[in-house]
């Protein structure tokens, strides 16, 4: 800038003194309002840097005098959410099944929690729709091995079946063939008998011989009529539902090799509240029985 500012005649503005081929550069000052905003942002920036976390250091950053932390806020929000959720869960721990059913909100909560826990823990074996697979029972129907009342289901989940729990549900379908208890002839006969009580196509003569064996060897667990017994987990052999399949070959295999389905005990992996939620969910799938049912 020259000491002697030159004023441009047309605009009336001071020039910088630079000139190219007669074209001069005007020295238009910043508008006042712009400048004030500019200074204000500087002040704001300094204030912000003092109060808020801002300047990166090697391992951390300056914390600011206000001690603000988004991370702490998120943790706090999650804690609040968890306590709210826990209030519902806590209620589940103490509420009876009737109380849960009587409280639509608690019931809805139990169903939602149970459904999501089912997807996480149970669907691998029982299928995402709880329809079951060979060796893994269908949980949608009203045919139960160990019982379909709410308390039965909750007990099954808590202690498991042939699982590690000291009070696990336990019983054994022996390997009558492999362990040499029966001859293959006897197994053939009793297989035909099971087919006959299941109302399936069978050889009547063999079945007749098998009936005697069944009464002597099998009825103690499966019952005189083959209806099964929930106390021993011996399934009903006369209904359409089979754990291991109802074809002649499947039944033969069950008798020859025995069966020992294992269902884990969930008491160590899931909280009692979650087991209650799962029991509400499984009970609601279609086969849940009333508490009064024997
Ligand atoms: C590792 C496989 C496996 C997983 C995982 C599993 N189950 Fe099972 N479950 C079984 C088997 C096998 C049986 C049948 C046991 C038997 O033959 O008595 C069974 C039986 C049951 C029964 C008893 C059915 C009846 O008719 O009495 C219920 C209820 C049940 N499961 C619910 C669940 C729930 C709820 C979960 C998730 C928390 C689950 N299961 C996870 C394998 C599994
Ligand atoms: C000590 C009790 C007990 C005795 C005795 C017994 N069973 Fe079983 N049986 C069971 C149990 C428990 C199961 C279910 C095993 C499982 O779920 O893994 C079963 C399962 C079966 C199955 C498979 C059912 C299905 O749904 O797939 C057949 C078939 C069967 N038993 C037939 C017999 C016959 C025939 C005899 C006599 C020779 C017999 N059982 C004796 C307890 C017994």
PDB file of N, CA, C and O in Angstrom, residues 7 13 17 45 66 94 112 121 140 155 162 189 201-202 209 211 227 281:
ATOM      1  N   UNK A   7      -7.513   7.412  -4.698  1.00  0.00           N
ATOM      2  CA  UNK A   7      -8.941   7.087  -4.711  1.00  0.00           C
ATOM      3  C   UNK A   7      -9.359   6.827  -6.147  1.00  0.00           C
ATOM      4  O   UNK A   7      -9.077   7.614  -7.055  1.00  0.00           O
ATOM      5  N   UNK A  13     -13.494   4.344  -4.165  1.00  0.00           N
ATOM      6  CA  UNK A  13     -12.824   3.498  -3.191  1.00  0.00           C
ATOM      7  C   UNK A  13     -11.312   3.638  -3.334  1.00  0.00           C
ATOM      8  O   UNK A  13     -10.815   3.823  -4.429  1.00  0.00           O
ATOM      9  N   UNK A  17      -2.871   0.442  -4.993  1.00  0.00           N
ATOM     10  CA  UNK A  17      -1.672   0.952  -5.636  1.00  0.00           C
ATOM     11  C   UNK A  17      -1.139  -0.001  -6.685  1.00  0.00           C
ATOM     12  O   UNK A  17      -0.216   0.328  -7.419  1.00  0.00           O
ATOM     13  N   UNK A  45     -14.548 -19.709  19.710  1.00  0.00           N
ATOM     14  CA  UNK A  45     -13.631 -20.840  19.585  1.00  0.00           C
ATOM     15  C   UNK A  45     -12.751 -20.994  20.811  1.00  0.00           C
ATOM     16  O   UNK A  45     -12.598 -22.103  21.329  1.00  0.00           O
ATOM     17  N   UNK A  66     -16.076 -27.930  31.597  1.00  0.00           N
ATOM     18  CA  UNK A  66     -17.443 -28.421  31.845  1.00  0.00           C
ATOM     19  C   UNK A  66     -17.490 -29.933  32.029  1.00  0.00           C
ATOM     20  O   UNK A  66     -18.493 -30.480  32.460  1.00  0.00           O
ATOM     21  N   UNK A  94     -40.487 -62.603  40.021  1.00  0.00           N
ATOM     22  CA  UNK A  94     -41.335 -62.887  41.175  1.00  0.00           C
ATOM     23  C   UNK A  94     -42.778 -63.204  40.799  1.00  0.00           C
ATOM     24  O   UNK A  94     -43.486 -63.853  41.569  1.00  0.00           O
ATOM     25  N   UNK A 112     -42.014 -60.860  24.109  1.00  0.00           N
ATOM     26  CA  UNK A 112     -40.989 -60.281  23.237  1.00  0.00           C
ATOM     27  C   UNK A 112     -39.604 -60.761  23.664  1.00  0.00           C
ATOM     28  O   UNK A 112     -38.791 -61.190  22.838  1.00  0.00           O
ATOM     29  N   UNK A 121     -31.022 -68.762  21.377  1.00  0.00           N
ATOM     30  CA  UNK A 121     -30.551 -69.937  22.116  1.00  0.00           C
ATOM     31  C   UNK A 121     -31.170 -71.264  21.697  1.00  0.00           C
ATOM     32  O   UNK A 121     -30.573 -72.304  21.930  1.00  0.00           O
ATOM     33  N   UNK A 140     -44.508 -76.641  19.046  1.00  0.00           N
ATOM     34  CA  UNK A 140     -45.751 -75.941  18.689  1.00  0.00           C
ATOM     35  C   UNK A 140     -46.998 -76.759  18.978  1.00  0.00           C
ATOM     36  O   UNK A 140     -48.086 -76.218  19.011  1.00  0.00           O
ATOM     37  N   UNK A 155     -39.456 -75.894  34.363  1.00  0.00           N
ATOM     38  CA  UNK A 155     -38.570 -76.860  35.008  1.00  0.00           C
ATOM     39  C   UNK A 155     -37.664 -77.532  33.967  1.00  0.00           C
ATOM     40  O   UNK A 155     -36.457 -77.678  34.191  1.00  0.00           O
ATOM     41  N   UNK A 162     -31.288 -84.951  30.514  1.00  0.00           N
ATOM     42  CA  UNK A 162     -30.024 -85.700  30.416  1.00  0.00           C
ATOM     43  C   UNK A 162     -28.858 -84.714  30.291  1.00  0.00           C
ATOM     44  O   UNK A 162     -27.958 -84.886  29.484  1.00  0.00           O
ATOM     45  N   UNK A 189     -40.266-108.137  16.174  1.00  0.00           N
ATOM     46  CA  UNK A 189     -41.624-108.335  16.692  1.00  0.00           C
ATOM     47  C   UNK A 189     -42.134-107.095  17.419  1.00  0.00           C
ATOM     48  O   UNK A 189     -43.243-106.617  17.158  1.00  0.00           O
ATOM     49  N   UNK A 201     -49.286 -99.409   9.188  1.00  0.00           N
ATOM     50  CA  UNK A 201     -49.260-100.694   8.500  1.00  0.00           C
ATOM     51  C   UNK A 201     -48.239-101.601   9.188  1.00  0.00           C
ATOM     52  O   UNK A 201     -47.110-101.163   9.482  1.00  0.00           O
ATOM     53  N   UNK A 202     -48.639-102.861   9.488  1.00  0.00           N
ATOM     54  CA  UNK A 202     -47.741-103.732  10.257  1.00  0.00           C
ATOM     55  C   UNK A 202     -48.052-105.200   9.955  1.00  0.00           C
ATOM     56  O   UNK A 202     -49.091-105.521   9.374  1.00  0.00           O
ATOM     57  N   UNK A 209     -46.723-111.389  18.721  1.00  0.00           N
ATOM     58  CA  UNK A 209     -45.609-111.864  19.547  1.00  0.00           C
ATOM     59  C   UNK A 209     -44.971-110.683  20.274  1.00  0.00           C
ATOM     60  O   UNK A 209     -44.586-110.780  21.444  1.00  0.00           O
ATOM     61  N   UNK A 211     -46.351-108.036  21.327  1.00  0.00           N
ATOM     62  CA  UNK A 211     -47.187-107.495  22.396  1.00  0.00           C
ATOM     63  C   UNK A 211     -46.742-108.030  23.756  1.00  0.00           C
ATOM     64  O   UNK A 211     -46.731-107.303  24.757  1.00  0.00           O
ATOM     65  N   UNK A 227     -49.023 -95.186  25.880  1.00  0.00           N
ATOM     66  CA  UNK A 227     -49.327 -93.753  25.870  1.00  0.00           C
ATOM     67  C   UNK A 227     -48.182 -92.898  26.418  1.00  0.00           C
ATOM     68  O   UNK A 227     -48.275 -91.678  26.446  1.00  0.00           O
ATOM     69  N   UNK A 281     -43.195 -67.793  26.426  1.00  0.00           N
ATOM     70  CA  UNK A 281     -43.217 -67.835  24.967  1.00  0.00           C
ATOM     71  C   UNK A 281     -43.522 -69.247  24.457  1.00  0.00           C
ATOM     72  O   UNK A 281     -44.423 -69.448  23.642  1.00  0.00           O
TER      73      UNK A 281
END
